[in-house]
CSV table of C-alpha atoms and ligand atoms in Angstrom, one decimal:
chain,number,residue,atom,x,y,z
X,1,MET,CA,-3.9,16.6,14.3
X,2,SER,CA,-1.8,13.7,13.5
X,3,PHE,CA,-1.6,12.0,10.2
X,4,ILE,CA,-3.9,9.2,11.2
X,5,GLU,CA,-6.4,11.4,12.9
X,6,LYS,CA,-6.6,13.3,9.6
X,7,MET,CA,-7.3,9.9,7.8
X,8,PHE,CA,-10.1,8.9,10.3
X,9,GLU,CA,-11.8,12.3,9.8
X,10,GLN,CA,-11.3,12.0,6.0
X,11,ALA,CA,-12.7,8.4,5.9
X,12,ARG,CA,-15.7,9.2,8.0
X,13,SER,CA,-16.7,12.2,5.7
X,14,ASP,CA,-17.7,9.6,2.9
X,15,LYS,CA,-17.8,6.1,4.1
X,16,LYS,CA,-16.5,3.2,2.0
X,17,THR,CA,-17.0,-0.6,2.1
X,18,ILE,CA,-13.8,-2.5,3.1
X,19,VAL,CA,-13.3,-6.1,3.4
X,20,LEU,CA,-11.4,-7.9,6.1
X,21,PRO,CA,-10.6,-11.6,4.9
X,22,GLU,CA,-8.7,-12.8,7.9
X,23,PRO,CA,-11.3,-14.4,10.3
X,24,MET,CA,-8.7,-16.8,11.6
X,25,ASP,CA,-7.1,-14.0,13.7
X,26,LYS,CA,-8.6,-12.4,16.8
X,27,ARG,CA,-7.1,-9.0,15.7
X,28,THR,CA,-9.6,-8.8,12.8
X,29,PHE,CA,-12.5,-8.6,15.2
X,30,GLU,CA,-10.7,-6.4,17.7
X,31,ALA,CA,-9.9,-3.9,14.9
X,32,ALA,CA,-13.4,-4.5,13.4
X,33,GLU,CA,-15.1,-3.4,16.8
X,34,LYS,CA,-13.0,-0.2,16.8
X,35,ILE,CA,-13.7,0.7,13.2
X,36,LEU,CA,-17.4,0.4,13.8
X,37,LYS,CA,-17.1,2.4,16.8
X,38,LEU,CA,-15.0,5.3,15.0
X,39,ASP,CA,-17.5,4.9,12.2
X,40,ILE,CA,-14.7,5.2,9.5
X,41,ALA,CA,-15.9,2.5,7.1
X,42,ASN,CA,-18.6,0.1,6.3
X,43,LEU,CA,-17.2,-3.4,7.0
X,44,VAL,CA,-17.4,-6.8,5.3
X,45,ILE,CA,-15.8,-9.7,7.3
X,46,ILE,CA,-15.3,-13.0,5.3
X,47,GLY,CA,-15.6,-16.1,7.3
X,48,THR,CA,-17.5,-19.2,8.3
X,49,PRO,CA,-19.9,-19.2,11.4
X,50,GLU,CA,-17.2,-21.4,13.1
X,51,GLU,CA,-14.4,-18.9,12.4
X,52,ILE,CA,-16.6,-16.0,13.5
X,53,GLU,CA,-17.6,-17.9,16.6
X,54,LYS,CA,-14.1,-19.0,17.5
X,55,ASN,CA,-12.1,-15.6,17.1
X,56,GLY,CA,-15.0,-13.0,17.1
X,57,ALA,CA,-16.7,-14.0,20.2
X,58,GLY,CA,-17.0,-11.1,22.8
X,59,PHE,CA,-16.5,-8.4,20.1
X,60,ASP,CA,-19.3,-6.0,19.2
X,61,LEU,CA,-19.7,-6.4,15.4
X,62,THR,CA,-23.0,-4.8,15.3
X,63,GLY,CA,-23.3,-3.1,11.6
X,64,ALA,CA,-20.6,-5.5,10.0
X,65,LYS,CA,-21.7,-7.5,7.0
X,66,ILE,CA,-20.5,-11.3,7.5
X,67,VAL,CA,-20.0,-13.2,4.3
X,68,ASP,CA,-19.7,-16.8,4.7
X,69,PRO,CA,-17.6,-18.1,1.6
X,70,PHE,CA,-19.3,-21.5,1.7
X,71,ASN,CA,-22.9,-20.1,1.9
X,72,ASP,CA,-22.9,-16.7,0.0
X,73,PRO,CA,-25.7,-16.1,-2.6
X,74,ASN,CA,-23.2,-14.1,-4.5
X,75,LYS,CA,-20.6,-16.7,-4.8
X,76,GLN,CA,-21.5,-17.9,-8.3
X,77,LYS,CA,-21.1,-14.3,-9.6
X,78,TYR,CA,-17.5,-14.3,-8.1
X,79,ILE,CA,-16.6,-17.6,-9.6
X,80,ASP,CA,-17.8,-16.4,-13.0
X,81,LYS,CA,-15.7,-13.2,-12.8
X,82,PHE,CA,-12.7,-15.2,-11.6
X,83,VAL,CA,-12.9,-17.3,-14.7
X,84,GLU,CA,-13.7,-14.6,-16.9
X,85,LEU,CA,-10.5,-12.7,-15.6
X,86,ARG,CA,-8.2,-15.7,-15.3
X,87,GLY,CA,-9.6,-18.4,-17.7
X,88,ALA,CA,-6.9,-17.8,-20.0
X,89,LYS,CA,-4.4,-18.7,-17.4
X,90,GLY,CA,-6.1,-22.0,-16.8
X,91,VAL,CA,-8.6,-21.1,-14.0
X,92,THR,CA,-11.8,-23.2,-14.3
X,93,PRO,CA,-15.2,-22.9,-12.3
X,94,GLU,CA,-13.8,-25.8,-10.0
X,95,SER,CA,-10.4,-24.4,-9.5
X,96,ALA,CA,-11.9,-20.7,-9.0
X,97,LYS,CA,-14.3,-22.1,-6.2
X,98,GLU,CA,-11.5,-24.0,-4.5
X,99,THR,CA,-9.2,-21.2,-4.7
X,100,MET,CA,-11.9,-18.7,-3.1
X,101,GLU,CA,-12.6,-21.3,-0.4
X,102,ASN,CA,-8.9,-21.8,0.5
X,103,ASP,CA,-7.7,-18.2,0.1
X,104,TYR,CA,-10.2,-15.6,1.3
X,105,MET,CA,-8.1,-12.9,-0.2
X,106,TYR,CA,-9.2,-14.0,-3.8
X,107,TYR,CA,-12.8,-13.8,-2.4
X,108,ALA,CA,-12.2,-10.2,-1.1
X,109,CYS,CA,-10.6,-9.1,-4.4
X,110,LEU,CA,-13.5,-10.6,-6.4
X,111,MET,CA,-16.0,-8.6,-4.1
X,112,CYS,CA,-14.1,-5.4,-5.0
X,113,LYS,CA,-13.9,-6.3,-8.9
X,114,CYS,CA,-17.7,-7.1,-8.7
X,115,GLY,CA,-18.4,-3.6,-7.1
X,116,ASP,CA,-19.6,-5.2,-3.8
X,117,ALA,CA,-16.6,-3.6,-1.9
X,118,ASP,CA,-14.3,-0.6,-2.4
X,119,GLY,CA,-11.2,-2.1,-1.0
X,120,ALA,CA,-9.6,-4.9,1.1
X,121,VAL,CA,-7.1,-5.1,3.9
X,122,SER,CA,-5.2,-8.3,4.9
X,123,GLY,CA,-1.8,-9.7,5.9
X,124,ALA,CA,-2.1,-10.0,9.8
X,125,CYS,CA,-1.5,-13.8,9.0
X,126,HIS,CA,-0.4,-13.8,5.5
X,127,SER,CA,3.0,-12.9,3.9
X,128,THR,CA,3.2,-9.7,1.7
X,129,GLY,CA,3.4,-12.0,-1.5
X,130,ASN,CA,0.3,-14.0,-0.6
X,131,THR,CA,-1.7,-11.0,0.1
X,132,ILE,CA,-0.8,-8.7,-2.9
X,133,ARG,CA,-0.7,-11.5,-5.5
X,134,PRO,CA,-4.5,-11.9,-5.7
X,135,ALA,CA,-4.9,-8.3,-6.1
X,136,LEU,CA,-2.2,-8.1,-8.8
X,137,GLN,CA,-3.8,-11.1,-10.7
X,138,LEU,CA,-7.5,-9.8,-10.3
X,139,LEU,CA,-7.6,-6.0,-9.9
X,140,LYS,CA,-4.6,-5.2,-12.1
X,141,THR,CA,-3.0,-1.7,-12.5
X,142,LYS,CA,-4.7,1.5,-13.1
X,143,PRO,CA,-4.8,2.6,-16.8
X,144,GLY,CA,-1.4,3.9,-18.0
X,145,ILE,CA,0.5,2.4,-15.1
X,146,SER,CA,2.5,-0.9,-15.7
X,147,GLY,CA,3.6,-1.6,-12.2
X,148,VAL,CA,2.3,-1.6,-8.5
X,149,SER,CA,4.8,-0.4,-5.6
X,150,GLY,CA,4.6,0.0,-2.0
X,151,PHE,CA,5.0,3.3,-0.1
X,152,PHE,CA,5.0,4.2,3.6
X,153,VAL,CA,3.9,7.5,4.9
X,154,MET,CA,6.6,8.1,7.5
X,155,GLU,CA,5.8,10.5,10.4
X,156,VAL,CA,8.9,11.5,12.2
X,157,PRO,CA,8.7,13.0,15.5
X,158,ASN,CA,10.4,16.2,16.4
X,159,CYS,CA,11.9,16.5,12.8
X,160,GLU,CA,12.2,19.6,10.6
X,161,LEU,CA,13.4,17.8,7.5
X,162,GLY,CA,10.8,16.9,4.7
X,163,GLU,CA,7.3,18.3,5.3
X,164,ASN,CA,7.9,19.0,9.2
X,165,GLY,CA,8.9,15.3,9.7
X,166,LEU,CA,6.3,13.8,7.1
X,167,PHE,CA,7.6,11.8,4.2
X,168,VAL,CA,6.8,9.2,1.7
X,169,PHE,CA,9.3,6.3,1.2
X,170,ALA,CA,8.9,4.0,-1.6
X,171,ASP,CA,9.2,1.2,-3.0
X,172,CYS,CA,9.6,-0.6,0.4
X,173,ALA,CA,7.4,-3.5,-0.3
X,174,VAL,CA,6.9,-4.8,-3.5
X,175,ASN,CA,9.4,-5.1,-6.5
X,176,PRO,CA,12.6,-7.1,-5.8
X,177,ASP,CA,13.7,-6.8,-9.3
X,178,ASN,CA,13.8,-3.0,-9.8
X,179,ASP,CA,14.9,-1.3,-13.0
X,180,GLU,CA,15.1,2.3,-14.2
X,181,ASP,CA,11.6,1.9,-15.8
X,182,LYS,CA,10.1,0.8,-12.7
X,183,MET,CA,11.9,3.2,-10.5
X,184,ALA,CA,10.9,6.2,-12.8
X,185,GLU,CA,7.3,5.1,-12.5
X,186,THR,CA,7.6,4.7,-8.7
X,187,ALA,CA,8.9,8.3,-8.5
X,188,GLY,CA,5.7,9.5,-10.2
X,189,LEU,CA,3.4,7.5,-8.3
X,190,SER,CA,5.0,8.6,-5.0
X,191,ALA,CA,4.8,12.2,-5.9
X,192,GLU,CA,1.0,11.6,-6.5
X,193,SER,CA,0.8,9.8,-3.2
X,194,PHE,CA,2.6,12.4,-1.3
X,195,GLU,CA,0.5,15.3,-2.6
X,196,SER,CA,-2.7,13.3,-2.0
X,197,PHE,CA,-1.9,12.0,1.6
X,198,CYS,CA,0.4,14.7,3.0
X,199,GLY,CA,-1.4,17.7,1.3
X,200,ALA,CA,1.8,19.6,0.2
X,201,LYS,CA,3.9,19.7,-3.0
X,202,ALA,CA,6.2,16.7,-3.5
X,203,LYS,CA,9.9,17.1,-3.7
X,204,VAL,CA,11.1,13.7,-5.0
X,205,ALA,CA,14.6,12.5,-4.7
X,206,LEU,CA,15.7,9.3,-6.5
X,207,LEU,CA,18.4,8.0,-4.1
X,208,SER,CA,21.8,6.6,-4.7
X,209,PHE,CA,25.2,6.3,-3.1
X,210,SER,CA,26.2,9.0,-5.5
X,211,THR,CA,25.3,12.6,-5.9
X,212,LYS,CA,25.2,14.0,-9.6
X,213,GLY,CA,28.1,11.9,-10.8
X,214,SER,CA,30.3,11.8,-7.7
X,215,ALA,CA,30.6,8.0,-8.2
X,216,SER,CA,30.4,6.0,-11.3
X,217,HIS,CA,29.0,2.5,-11.3
X,218,ASP,CA,26.3,0.8,-13.2
X,219,ARG,CA,24.0,1.1,-10.0
X,220,VAL,CA,24.6,5.0,-10.4
X,221,THR,CA,23.8,4.8,-14.1
X,222,MET,CA,20.4,3.0,-13.4
X,223,VAL,CA,19.3,5.9,-11.0
X,224,GLN,CA,20.5,8.6,-13.4
X,225,ASN,CA,18.5,6.9,-16.2
X,226,ALA,CA,15.5,6.7,-13.8
X,227,THR,CA,15.7,10.2,-13.0
X,228,ALA,CA,15.8,11.3,-16.6
X,229,LYS,CA,12.8,9.2,-17.4
X,230,ALA,CA,10.8,10.2,-14.3
X,231,LYS,CA,11.4,14.0,-15.2
X,232,GLU,CA,10.1,13.3,-18.8
X,233,ARG,CA,7.1,11.2,-17.9
X,234,PHE,CA,6.0,13.1,-15.0
X,235,PRO,CA,6.8,17.0,-15.7
X,236,GLN,CA,4.1,18.1,-13.4
X,237,TYR,CA,6.3,17.0,-10.3
X,238,GLU,CA,9.5,18.4,-9.0
X,239,ILE,CA,11.8,15.3,-9.4
X,240,ASP,CA,15.7,15.0,-9.0
X,241,GLY,CA,18.4,12.5,-8.7
X,242,GLU,CA,20.7,10.9,-8.3
X,243,LEU,CA,21.1,12.1,-4.7
X,244,GLN,CA,22.7,10.6,-1.7
X,245,LEU,CA,20.2,10.7,1.3
X,246,ASP,CA,22.0,13.6,3.1
X,247,ALA,CA,22.0,15.6,-0.1
X,248,ALA,CA,18.3,14.9,-0.6
X,249,LEU,CA,17.5,15.9,3.0
X,250,VAL,CA,19.8,18.4,4.7
X,251,ALA,CA,19.7,21.9,3.0
X,252,GLU,CA,23.4,22.6,3.6
X,253,VAL,CA,24.6,19.3,2.2
X,254,GLY,CA,22.1,19.7,-0.8
X,255,GLU,CA,23.6,23.2,-1.4
X,256,LEU,CA,27.2,22.0,-1.3
X,257,LYS,CA,26.6,18.8,-3.4
X,258,ALA,CA,23.9,19.6,-5.7
X,259,PRO,CA,23.6,23.5,-5.9
X,260,ASP,CA,21.4,23.7,-8.9
X,261,SER,CA,19.0,21.2,-7.5
X,262,THR,CA,15.5,22.6,-6.2
X,263,VAL,CA,14.9,19.2,-4.6
X,264,ALA,CA,18.2,18.6,-2.9
X,265,GLY,CA,18.0,19.7,0.7
X,266,HIS,CA,14.3,19.7,0.7
X,267,ALA,CA,13.1,16.2,-0.3
X,268,ASN,CA,10.0,14.9,1.2
X,269,THR,CA,9.4,11.9,-1.2
X,270,LEU,CA,12.3,9.4,-1.1
X,271,VAL,CA,12.6,6.7,-4.0
X,272,PHE,CA,14.9,4.0,-3.1
X,273,PRO,CA,16.9,2.2,-5.8
X,274,ASP,CA,16.0,-1.3,-4.7
X,275,LEU,CA,13.7,-3.1,-2.4
X,276,GLU,CA,16.5,-4.0,0.0
X,277,SER,CA,17.4,-0.4,0.7
X,278,GLY,CA,13.7,0.8,0.8
X,279,ASN,CA,12.7,-2.0,3.3
X,280,ILE,CA,15.6,-1.5,5.5
X,281,GLY,CA,15.5,2.1,5.2
X,282,TYR,CA,11.8,2.6,6.5
X,283,LYS,CA,12.6,0.2,9.4
X,284,LEU,CA,15.6,2.0,10.3
X,285,VAL,CA,13.8,5.2,10.6
X,286,GLN,CA,10.8,3.6,12.4
X,287,ARG,CA,12.9,1.9,14.9
X,288,LEU,CA,15.8,4.4,15.5
X,289,ALA,CA,13.8,7.6,15.1
X,290,LYS,CA,10.6,6.1,16.7
X,291,ALA,CA,8.7,7.3,13.5
X,292,ASN,CA,5.1,6.2,12.8
X,293,ALA,CA,5.3,4.1,9.6
X,294,TYR,CA,2.0,3.8,7.9
X,295,GLY,CA,2.0,1.1,5.1
X,296,PRO,CA,2.9,-0.5,3.0
X,297,ILE,CA,0.3,1.2,1.0
X,298,LEU,CA,0.0,0.1,-2.6
X,299,GLN,CA,0.0,2.5,-5.2
X,300,GLY,CA,-0.8,1.9,-9.0
X,301,LEU,CA,-3.5,-0.8,-8.4
X,302,SER,CA,-6.9,-0.1,-10.0
X,303,MET,CA,-8.6,-0.5,-6.5
X,304,PRO,CA,-7.1,-0.1,-3.1
X,305,VAL,CA,-5.9,-3.2,-1.4
X,306,ASN,CA,-3.3,-2.9,1.4
X,307,ASP,CA,-1.3,-5.2,3.3
X,308,LEU,CA,-0.4,-5.5,7.1
X,309,SER,CA,2.7,-6.7,8.9
X,310,ARG,CA,2.1,-10.1,10.6
X,311,GLY,CA,3.4,-8.3,13.7
X,312,CYS,CA,0.6,-5.8,13.5
X,313,TYR,CA,-1.7,-4.7,16.3
X,314,ALA,CA,-5.4,-4.2,15.9
X,315,ASP,CA,-4.9,-0.5,15.7
X,316,ASP,CA,-2.6,-0.8,12.8
X,317,ILE,CA,-5.5,-2.6,11.1
X,318,VAL,CA,-7.8,0.4,12.0
X,319,GLY,CA,-5.4,2.6,10.5
X,320,THR,CA,-4.9,0.7,7.2
X,321,VAL,CA,-8.7,0.5,6.9
X,322,ALA,CA,-8.9,4.2,7.1
X,323,ILE,CA,-6.1,4.9,4.7
X,324,THR,CA,-7.7,2.3,2.2
X,325,ALA,CA,-11.0,4.0,2.5
X,326,VAL,CA,-9.6,7.4,1.8
X,327,GLN,CA,-7.8,5.9,-1.3
X,328,ALA,CA,-11.1,4.4,-2.3
X,329,GLN,CA,-12.7,7.9,-2.0
X,330,ARG,CA,-10.0,9.4,-4.2
X,331,ALA,CA,-10.2,6.6,-6.8
X,332,GLY,CA,-13.9,7.4,-7.2
X,333,LYS,CA,-13.3,11.0,-8.1
M,1,LIG,N1,2.9,-4.6,-10.6
M,1,LIG,C1,1.8,-5.3,-11.2
M,1,LIG,N2,1.6,-6.4,-11.5
M,1,LIG,C2,2.6,-7.4,-11.0
M,1,LIG,C3,3.7,-6.9,-10.2
M,1,LIG,C4,3.8,-5.5,-10.0
M,1,LIG,N3,4.8,-4.9,-9.3
M,1,LIG,N4,4.4,-8.0,-9.9
M,1,LIG,C5,3.8,-9.2,-10.4
M,1,LIG,N5,2.7,-8.6,-11.0
M,1,LIG,C6,1.7,-9.5,-11.7
M,1,LIG,C7,2.3,-10.3,-12.7
M,1,LIG,O1,2.2,-9.6,-14.0
M,1,LIG,C8,1.4,-11.5,-12.8
M,1,LIG,O2,0.2,-11.3,-13.5
M,1,LIG,P1,-0.3,-12.4,-14.4
M,1,LIG,O3,-0.5,-13.8,-13.6
M,1,LIG,O4,-1.7,-11.9,-14.8
M,1,LIG,O5,0.5,-12.6,-15.6
M,1,LIG,C9,1.0,-11.7,-11.3
M,1,LIG,O6,1.3,-10.5,-10.7
M,1,LIG,C10,1.9,-12.8,-10.6
M,1,LIG,O7,3.4,-12.5,-11.0
M,1,LIG,P2,4.6,-13.3,-10.8
M,1,LIG,O8,5.7,-12.9,-11.7
M,1,LIG,O9,4.2,-14.7,-10.7
M,1,LIG,O10,5.0,-12.8,-9.5
M,1,LIG,P3,4.9,-13.4,-8.0
M,1,LIG,O11,3.5,-13.9,-7.7
M,1,LIG,O12,5.9,-14.5,-8.0
M,1,LIG,O13,5.2,-12.3,-7.1
M,1,LIG,C11,5.1,-10.4,-5.9
M,1,LIG,C12,4.7,-11.0,-7.2
M,1,LIG,C13,4.2,-11.1,-4.9
M,1,LIG,C14,4.8,-9.0,-5.8
M,1,LIG,C15,6.5,-10.6,-5.4
M,1,LIG,O14,7.3,-9.9,-6.3
M,1,LIG,C16,6.9,-10.5,-3.9
M,1,LIG,O15,6.6,-11.4,-3.2
M,1,LIG,N6,7.5,-9.2,-3.7
M,1,LIG,C17,8.1,-9.0,-2.5
M,1,LIG,C18,7.0,-8.8,-1.3
M,1,LIG,C19,7.9,-8.9,0.0
M,1,LIG,O16,8.2,-9.7,0.7
M,1,LIG,N7,8.1,-7.5,0.4
M,1,LIG,C20,8.9,-7.3,1.5
M,1,LIG,C21,8.1,-7.4,2.9
M,1,LIG,S1,6.8,-6.0,3.0
M,1,LIG,C22,7.3,-5.2,4.5
M,1,LIG,O17,8.1,-5.4,5.2
M,1,LIG,C23,6.3,-4.2,5.0
């Protein structure tokens, strides 16, 4: 069974309510029809009757709840919550109403925060920054976690490396200004994500252009310090660094360059030193190795919200909804 089929099966076993706040795009409705047919989530679609009519006509949305952001009996509750959460940052009832009406992702996050939904998926027609900013502002991080990062589950065909071709790559989506503390936290969150989604023990490599001191540079020191902090903070996981990519993945190279490491040569969770290498790295593997790349999946948030690529297909929305529903199941345990 493929990774995504497992997610569908898991999502179906305890259905969660997921909000789709992009009625301005037909792909939302094409995906909604498929999600309802697959029975993997209860759906809320935010949109006015005009938006639903314009882009949803012809799709079978039976079972989906449609919430009109201009005529919703719960709207005042969301405005009050918005002001409660962001009043100190200058949000007033008037500005809350205006923001929610102009940007439905805020509406979706407030539905999650008020317990009317378990998660949200957006990004088919919004940038990553605009998709995740409302979640960062309103939902915030899990207790004990200071930063959100974004990972991909990479499923590489015909590959014996990692967990038979299954990997977690992070951070590929969120933090343009990485540092050793953020990288250490991303390592621990990624280990948890790998074990939760891939069902095997994580072996986490903090990547660099150096292996165990083979080069010296401030960038190398950053990864060395991040490794030490990650090991100290997350002793329950197998974590090592700094490792070059080949030393992390290939047994013979790992044996040669880092003979004392139990991660080197066997890594299945790759933590990149910056957003450039993480974002470029996952796209290289996706395009050149024809890997399935599921994500970016946000880790560290108090409730699951996930982003889509603007080039996504309806099937990508379906997959992301399934993954978000599974995250919501696990958050509830
Ligand atoms: N974790 C938790 N909270 C965060 C994080 C984080 N990583 N980053 C920002 N925040 C919080 C801030 O603390 C702040 O909260 P506050 O308003 O309550 O004080 C709020 O989010 C807004 O933070 P800003 O510093 O104003 O940051 P900004 O809104 O400018 O940007 C963002 C945050 C959206 C994450 C930005 O860093 C970004 O755009 N990242 C890159 C996204 C991207 O383009 N990725 C690549 C494409 S993805 C792909 O290819 C799949």
